[in-house]
Amino acid sequence: MKVSDIITESDKTVFSFELLPPLKGQNADKLYRTIEDLLEFDPKYINITTHRDEMEYRTLPNGLHERRTIRKRPGTVAIAASIQYKYGVPVVPHVVCGGFTKEETENMLIDLNFMGVKNVLALRGDKLKSENIFKPEPEGHAYASDLVKQIVDLRHGKYLDPELKNNTPMDFCIGVAGYPEKHAEATNPDVDLLNLKKKVEAGADYIVTQMFFDNQKYYDFVDKCRAAGITVPIIPGIKPLSTKNQVSVLPGIFSIDIPEEFAKEVRKCKNNDEAREVGTEWAIHQAKDLIAHNAPCLHVYTYGISDNTRQIAKAVF
C-alpha cells in the first residue's frame, strides 16, 4: 500500500520506523532481528535510508595522500525489496540528490518499480563533510523539489530520454522532509516553510518531520503549514535519546532545541544506560501526547536499535 492511503484509511495513529542499511561487508541479520522485534506492534511501513558516497583520505607509504570514494552503506534497493517480500510490510526507501545524477536516480526508481516498491522519500541529502555547502552532482539535482518533479514526471511516463517510446508510468507515493525548528541551513523559518511548500506543490504526498523533543514545536509547525496552504499529512518523527552526550551533540548537528526539563534529567545520569532510560521515557511521553492529539502516524528513528523503540511501541500501541 501507499503511505498516503495507509494514513487516509486509518482511524487512529499508526506506527512506522526507520532503519539503516548494514555497513558494507556485513549481512542483514541484525536488521532483520530489529524488524522481527517490532512486528507485533503492526508497523504500517518501514523507511530505509540511502547514503551517498563519501571521500576518504589515506596516507600512502611514500607520505602522499590518496583520495578514495567509498559508499559505506550500499544496498538500499535490495534491502527495501527483501523486507517488503520477507515481512509483507510496505517499505519507503530514501532517494537523495546528493551523490546521484538524474540518470542514476531514474535507474534506481526503475529498479524499485520492478520490485513492487511504491513508496519513496525524496530528500536533498547531506553535504559532504569536506564541503561548506551542498554541491550536487554535475548532472544531479540541487533541491529536493526538483527531485520530486522528476519522480512526478515518471508518474506520467516521462523519462529523461525523450526518444523513449511506450513508456511505463511509475506511480510512486512521495514523501518529503519537514523541519519543525527549520533546516539547519535555512535562512529563517519562513524561508524554510516556503521551500517545503515548493516540495508539496511539486507533487509530494506527505511530510515526515525531523526529530524534535518538544511536541509544541510540532503542533506549531503543523499550524504554520496549514496556514500556508499545505494540506498533506504531516507525520511526526521522534528519536529516543540513547547516549548521555546526545543532549549536547544533537542540537548542533540538527539545529534543534532540547527542553531544559529533559536536559536536566539527562545531566543527572551517571552513564549511558541511565541516559538511555531517561530518553526512552521522554519519547514515550512524547508518543502518548502525539497520539492524544491525533497524529496520523508515529515515526521512530531507530538507527538499527530496537529495544528502546520496542519499549515506546509497547507503551502506546
CSV table of C-alpha atoms in Angstrom, one decimal:
chain,number,residue,atom,x,y,z
A,1,MET,CA,0.0,0.0,0.0
A,2,LYS,CA,1.0,3.6,-0.4
A,3,VAL,CA,1.8,5.6,2.7
A,4,SER,CA,-0.8,8.2,1.8
A,5,ASP,CA,-3.5,5.5,1.6
A,6,ILE,CA,-2.4,3.9,4.8
A,7,ILE,CA,-2.8,7.2,6.6
A,8,THR,CA,-6.1,8.2,4.9
A,9,GLU,CA,-7.7,4.8,5.6
A,10,SER,CA,-6.7,4.5,9.3
A,11,ASP,CA,-8.9,6.0,12.0
A,12,LYS,CA,-6.1,6.0,14.5
A,13,THR,CA,-2.4,6.8,14.8
A,14,VAL,CA,-0.3,4.2,13.1
A,15,PHE,CA,3.3,3.1,13.7
A,16,SER,CA,6.4,3.2,11.5
A,17,PHE,CA,10.1,3.3,11.9
A,18,GLU,CA,13.3,3.9,10.1
A,19,LEU,CA,16.4,1.7,9.5
A,20,LEU,CA,19.9,2.0,8.2
A,21,PRO,CA,21.2,-0.5,5.6
A,22,PRO,CA,24.0,-2.6,7.0
A,23,LEU,CA,27.6,-1.4,6.6
A,24,LYS,CA,29.5,-2.8,3.6
A,25,GLY,CA,30.8,-6.2,4.4
A,26,GLN,CA,28.0,-7.0,6.9
A,27,ASN,CA,24.9,-9.1,6.4
A,28,ALA,CA,21.4,-8.1,7.1
A,29,ASP,CA,20.8,-10.5,10.1
A,30,LYS,CA,20.8,-7.7,12.7
A,31,LEU,CA,18.5,-5.6,10.6
A,32,TYR,CA,16.1,-8.5,10.3
A,33,ARG,CA,16.2,-9.1,14.0
A,34,THR,CA,15.3,-5.4,14.6
A,35,ILE,CA,12.3,-5.7,12.4
A,36,GLU,CA,11.2,-9.0,14.0
A,37,ASP,CA,11.4,-7.4,17.4
A,38,LEU,CA,8.9,-4.8,16.3
A,39,LEU,CA,6.5,-6.7,14.1
A,40,GLU,CA,4.0,-7.4,16.9
A,41,PHE,CA,3.2,-3.7,17.0
A,42,ASP,CA,1.9,-3.8,13.5
A,43,PRO,CA,4.2,-1.3,11.7
A,44,LYS,CA,2.5,0.0,8.7
A,45,TYR,CA,5.7,0.8,6.8
A,46,ILE,CA,9.4,0.9,7.2
A,47,ASN,CA,11.8,3.6,5.9
A,48,ILE,CA,15.3,2.6,4.6
A,49,THR,CA,17.9,5.3,4.4
A,50,THR,CA,20.2,5.9,1.4
A,51,HIS,CA,23.7,7.1,1.9
A,52,ARG,CA,25.8,8.9,-0.7
A,53,ASP,CA,29.4,8.4,-1.5
A,54,GLU,CA,32.0,9.7,1.0
A,55,MET,CA,35.5,10.9,0.4
A,56,GLU,CA,38.2,9.2,2.4
A,57,TYR,CA,41.9,10.2,2.6
A,58,ARG,CA,44.6,7.7,3.2
A,59,THR,CA,48.3,8.2,3.7
A,60,LEU,CA,50.4,6.2,1.3
A,61,PRO,CA,53.9,4.6,2.3
A,62,ASN,CA,55.6,7.4,0.4
A,63,GLY,CA,53.9,10.1,2.5
A,64,LEU,CA,51.5,11.2,-0.2
A,65,HIS,CA,47.7,11.3,0.4
A,66,GLU,CA,45.3,9.3,-1.7
A,67,ARG,CA,41.6,10.3,-2.0
A,68,ARG,CA,39.1,7.4,-2.3
A,69,THR,CA,35.4,7.5,-3.0
A,70,ILE,CA,33.5,4.9,-0.9
A,71,ARG,CA,29.9,4.2,-0.1
A,72,LYS,CA,29.7,2.8,3.4
A,73,ARG,CA,26.1,1.6,3.3
A,74,PRO,CA,25.2,0.3,-0.1
A,75,GLY,CA,22.2,-1.9,-0.7
A,76,THR,CA,19.2,0.3,-0.1
A,77,VAL,CA,17.2,-1.0,-3.0
A,78,ALA,CA,17.9,-4.7,-2.3
A,79,ILE,CA,17.3,-4.3,1.4
A,80,ALA,CA,14.0,-2.5,0.8
A,81,ALA,CA,12.7,-5.1,-1.6
A,82,SER,CA,13.8,-8.0,0.7
A,83,ILE,CA,12.0,-6.5,3.7
A,84,GLN,CA,8.8,-5.9,1.7
A,85,TYR,CA,8.7,-9.5,0.5
A,86,LYS,CA,10.1,-11.2,3.6
A,87,TYR,CA,7.7,-9.5,6.0
A,88,GLY,CA,4.9,-8.1,3.8
A,89,VAL,CA,5.3,-4.6,5.2
A,90,PRO,CA,5.5,-1.7,2.7
A,91,VAL,CA,8.9,0.0,2.6
A,92,VAL,CA,9.9,3.5,1.9
A,93,PRO,CA,13.5,3.8,0.5
A,94,HIS,CA,15.1,7.2,0.6
A,95,VAL,CA,16.0,8.7,-2.7
A,96,VAL,CA,18.6,11.5,-2.3
A,97,CYS,CA,20.0,14.2,-4.6
A,98,GLY,CA,23.5,14.2,-3.1
A,99,GLY,CA,25.9,11.9,-4.9
A,100,PHE,CA,23.5,10.8,-7.6
A,101,THR,CA,22.9,12.0,-11.2
A,102,LYS,CA,19.4,12.3,-12.6
A,103,GLU,CA,20.1,9.1,-14.7
A,104,GLU,CA,21.2,7.2,-11.6
A,105,THR,CA,18.1,8.3,-9.8
A,106,GLU,CA,15.9,7.2,-12.7
A,107,ASN,CA,17.6,3.8,-12.8
A,108,MET,CA,17.1,3.4,-9.0
A,109,LEU,CA,13.4,4.2,-9.4
A,110,ILE,CA,13.1,1.7,-12.3
A,111,ASP,CA,14.6,-1.0,-10.1
A,112,LEU,CA,12.2,-0.1,-7.2
A,113,ASN,CA,9.2,-0.2,-9.6
A,114,PHE,CA,10.2,-3.6,-10.9
A,115,MET,CA,10.4,-4.9,-7.4
A,116,GLY,CA,6.9,-3.6,-6.5
A,117,VAL,CA,8.1,-0.8,-4.2
A,118,LYS,CA,5.5,2.0,-4.5
A,119,ASN,CA,6.8,4.5,-1.8
A,120,VAL,CA,9.8,6.7,-1.7
A,121,LEU,CA,11.1,9.6,0.5
A,122,ALA,CA,12.7,12.3,-1.6
A,123,LEU,CA,15.5,14.2,0.1
A,124,ARG,CA,18.2,16.6,-0.9
A,125,GLY,CA,20.6,14.7,1.5
A,126,ASP,CA,23.6,16.0,3.5
A,127,LYS,CA,26.6,17.8,2.1
A,128,LEU,CA,30.0,16.1,2.2
A,129,LYS,CA,31.9,16.6,5.4
A,130,SER,CA,34.7,18.2,3.4
A,131,GLU,CA,32.3,20.8,1.9
A,132,ASN,CA,30.9,24.0,3.4
A,133,ILE,CA,27.8,24.0,1.2
A,134,PHE,CA,25.9,21.2,-0.5
A,135,LYS,CA,27.1,20.6,-4.1
A,136,PRO,CA,25.0,18.5,-6.4
A,137,GLU,CA,26.5,16.1,-9.0
A,138,PRO,CA,27.1,17.8,-12.4
A,139,GLU,CA,24.0,16.1,-13.8
A,140,GLY,CA,22.1,15.9,-10.5
A,141,HIS,CA,19.6,17.8,-8.5
A,142,ALA,CA,20.4,20.7,-6.2
A,143,TYR,CA,17.0,20.7,-4.5
A,144,ALA,CA,14.6,18.1,-3.2
A,145,SER,CA,11.7,19.9,-5.0
A,146,ASP,CA,13.4,19.2,-8.3
A,147,LEU,CA,13.9,15.5,-7.3
A,148,VAL,CA,10.1,15.4,-6.5
A,149,LYS,CA,9.4,16.8,-10.0
A,150,GLN,CA,11.5,14.0,-11.6
A,151,ILE,CA,9.5,11.4,-9.7
A,152,VAL,CA,6.2,13.0,-10.7
A,153,ASP,CA,7.3,13.0,-14.3
A,154,LEU,CA,7.7,9.3,-14.1
A,155,ARG,CA,4.1,9.0,-12.8
A,156,HIS,CA,3.2,10.3,-16.3
A,157,GLY,CA,5.7,8.1,-18.1
A,158,LYS,CA,8.1,10.9,-18.8
A,159,TYR,CA,11.6,9.6,-18.7
A,160,LEU,CA,14.9,11.5,-19.2
A,161,ASP,CA,15.4,10.2,-22.7
A,162,PRO,CA,12.8,12.0,-24.9
A,163,GLU,CA,13.2,9.4,-27.6
A,164,LEU,CA,11.9,6.5,-25.5
A,165,LYS,CA,8.5,5.2,-26.7
A,166,ASN,CA,5.6,3.4,-24.9
A,167,ASN,CA,7.0,4.4,-21.5
A,168,THR,CA,5.5,2.7,-18.5
A,169,PRO,CA,4.3,5.2,-15.8
A,170,MET,CA,5.6,4.6,-12.2
A,171,ASP,CA,3.0,5.5,-9.6
A,172,PHE,CA,5.2,6.3,-6.6
A,173,CYS,CA,3.8,7.8,-3.4
A,174,ILE,CA,6.3,10.6,-2.5
A,175,GLY,CA,7.2,11.7,1.0
A,176,VAL,CA,9.4,14.7,1.8
A,177,ALA,CA,11.1,16.1,4.9
A,178,GLY,CA,9.9,18.9,7.1
A,179,TYR,CA,11.7,20.7,9.9
A,180,PRO,CA,9.6,22.0,12.8
A,181,GLU,CA,12.6,24.0,14.0
A,182,LYS,CA,13.8,24.8,10.5
A,183,HIS,CA,16.5,23.2,8.4
A,184,ALA,CA,20.0,23.9,9.7
A,185,GLU,CA,20.9,25.7,6.5
A,186,ALA,CA,17.7,27.7,6.1
A,187,THR,CA,18.0,31.5,6.5
A,188,ASN,CA,14.9,31.6,8.8
A,189,PRO,CA,11.7,29.5,9.4
A,190,ASP,CA,9.7,31.5,6.9
A,191,VAL,CA,12.1,30.7,4.1
A,192,ASP,CA,12.2,27.1,5.2
A,193,LEU,CA,8.4,26.9,5.0
A,194,LEU,CA,8.4,28.3,1.5
A,195,ASN,CA,10.9,25.6,0.5
A,196,LEU,CA,8.7,22.9,2.0
A,197,LYS,CA,5.7,24.3,0.1
A,198,LYS,CA,7.7,24.1,-3.1
A,199,LYS,CA,8.2,20.4,-2.5
A,200,VAL,CA,4.5,19.8,-1.8
A,201,GLU,CA,3.5,21.9,-4.9
A,202,ALA,CA,5.9,19.8,-6.9
A,203,GLY,CA,3.8,16.7,-6.1
A,204,ALA,CA,4.8,15.4,-2.6
A,205,ASP,CA,2.0,13.3,-1.0
A,206,TYR,CA,3.0,13.7,2.7
A,207,ILE,CA,5.6,15.2,5.0
A,208,VAL,CA,7.7,13.4,7.7
A,209,THR,CA,9.4,15.7,10.2
A,210,GLN,CA,12.9,15.7,11.5
A,211,MET,CA,13.2,14.6,15.2
A,212,PHE,CA,12.1,17.0,17.9
A,213,PHE,CA,11.9,16.8,21.7
A,214,ASP,CA,9.2,19.4,22.3
A,215,ASN,CA,5.9,18.4,20.9
A,216,GLN,CA,4.7,22.0,20.9
A,217,LYS,CA,7.3,22.6,18.2
A,218,TYR,CA,5.5,20.0,16.0
A,219,TYR,CA,2.0,21.4,16.8
A,220,ASP,CA,3.1,24.9,15.9
A,221,PHE,CA,4.7,23.7,12.7
A,222,VAL,CA,1.5,21.9,11.6
A,223,ASP,CA,-0.4,25.1,12.2
A,224,LYS,CA,2.0,27.2,10.2
A,225,CYS,CA,1.9,24.6,7.3
A,226,ARG,CA,-1.9,24.7,7.3
A,227,ALA,CA,-1.9,28.5,7.3
A,228,ALA,CA,0.5,28.4,4.4
A,229,GLY,CA,-1.9,26.2,2.4
A,230,ILE,CA,-0.1,22.9,2.9
A,231,THR,CA,-2.8,20.3,3.3
A,232,VAL,CA,-0.9,16.9,3.0
A,233,PRO,CA,-0.5,14.7,6.1
A,234,ILE,CA,2.4,15.7,8.4
A,235,ILE,CA,4.0,12.8,10.2
A,236,PRO,CA,5.9,13.5,13.4
A,237,GLY,CA,9.4,11.8,13.6
A,238,ILE,CA,10.8,11.1,17.1
A,239,LYS,CA,14.1,9.7,18.2
A,240,PRO,CA,14.7,8.2,21.7
A,241,LEU,CA,17.9,9.6,23.1
A,242,SER,CA,20.3,6.8,23.6
A,243,THR,CA,23.6,8.2,25.0
A,244,LYS,CA,24.3,11.0,27.5
A,245,ASN,CA,26.3,13.2,25.1
A,246,GLN,CA,23.4,13.3,22.6
A,247,VAL,CA,21.7,16.0,24.7
A,248,SER,CA,24.6,18.4,23.7
A,249,VAL,CA,25.5,16.9,20.3
A,250,LEU,CA,22.1,16.7,18.6
A,251,PRO,CA,21.2,20.4,18.8
A,252,GLY,CA,24.4,21.3,17.0
A,253,ILE,CA,24.0,18.7,14.3
A,254,PHE,CA,20.3,19.1,13.6
A,255,SER,CA,19.6,22.7,14.7
A,256,ILE,CA,17.1,21.6,17.3
A,257,ASP,CA,16.3,22.6,20.9
A,258,ILE,CA,16.3,20.3,23.9
A,259,PRO,CA,13.8,21.2,26.6
A,260,GLU,CA,15.6,22.2,29.8
A,261,GLU,CA,13.4,19.9,31.8
A,262,PHE,CA,14.6,16.9,29.7
A,263,ALA,CA,18.3,18.1,29.5
A,264,LYS,CA,18.4,18.5,33.3
A,265,GLU,CA,17.3,14.9,33.8
A,266,VAL,CA,19.9,13.6,31.3
A,267,ARG,CA,22.6,15.6,33.0
A,268,LYS,CA,21.8,13.8,36.3
A,269,CYS,CA,22.6,10.4,34.7
A,270,LYS,CA,25.8,8.7,35.7
A,271,ASN,CA,26.2,6.7,32.5
A,272,ASN,CA,24.7,6.0,29.1
A,273,ASP,CA,22.4,3.3,30.4
A,274,GLU,CA,20.7,5.7,32.7
A,275,ALA,CA,20.5,8.3,30.0
A,276,ARG,CA,19.0,5.8,27.6
A,277,GLU,CA,16.3,5.0,30.2
A,278,VAL,CA,15.5,8.7,30.6
A,279,GLY,CA,15.5,9.2,26.8
A,280,THR,CA,13.1,6.3,26.3
A,281,GLU,CA,10.7,7.6,29.0
A,282,TRP,CA,10.7,11.0,27.4
A,283,ALA,CA,10.0,9.5,24.0
A,284,ILE,CA,7.1,7.6,25.5
A,285,HIS,CA,5.7,10.8,27.0
A,286,GLN,CA,6.0,12.4,23.5
A,287,ALA,CA,4.4,9.5,21.8
A,288,LYS,CA,1.4,9.4,24.2
A,289,ASP,CA,0.8,13.1,23.7
A,290,LEU,CA,1.1,12.9,19.9
A,291,ILE,CA,-1.4,10.1,19.8
A,292,ALA,CA,-3.8,12.1,22.1
A,293,HIS,CA,-3.5,14.9,19.6
A,294,ASN,CA,-4.4,12.5,16.7
A,295,ALA,CA,-1.1,12.5,14.9
A,296,PRO,CA,-1.5,10.5,11.7
A,297,CYS,CA,1.5,8.3,12.4
A,298,LEU,CA,4.3,7.9,14.9
A,299,HIS,CA,7.5,7.5,13.0
A,300,VAL,CA,10.5,6.4,15.2
A,301,TYR,CA,14.1,6.9,14.1
A,302,THR,CA,15.7,3.6,15.4
A,303,TYR,CA,19.1,3.7,13.7
A,304,GLY,CA,19.0,-0.1,13.9
A,305,ILE,CA,18.4,-0.3,17.7
A,306,SER,CA,15.1,-1.9,18.5
A,307,ASP,CA,15.0,-2.2,22.3
A,308,ASN,CA,14.1,1.4,23.1
A,309,THR,CA,11.7,1.6,20.1
A,310,ARG,CA,10.1,-1.6,21.3
A,311,GLN,CA,9.5,0.0,24.7
A,312,ILE,CA,7.9,3.0,23.1
A,313,ALA,CA,5.7,0.9,20.9
A,314,LYS,CA,4.7,-1.4,23.8
A,315,ALA,CA,3.7,1.6,25.9
A,316,VAL,CA,1.5,3.2,23.3
A,317,PHE,CA,0.3,0.6,20.8
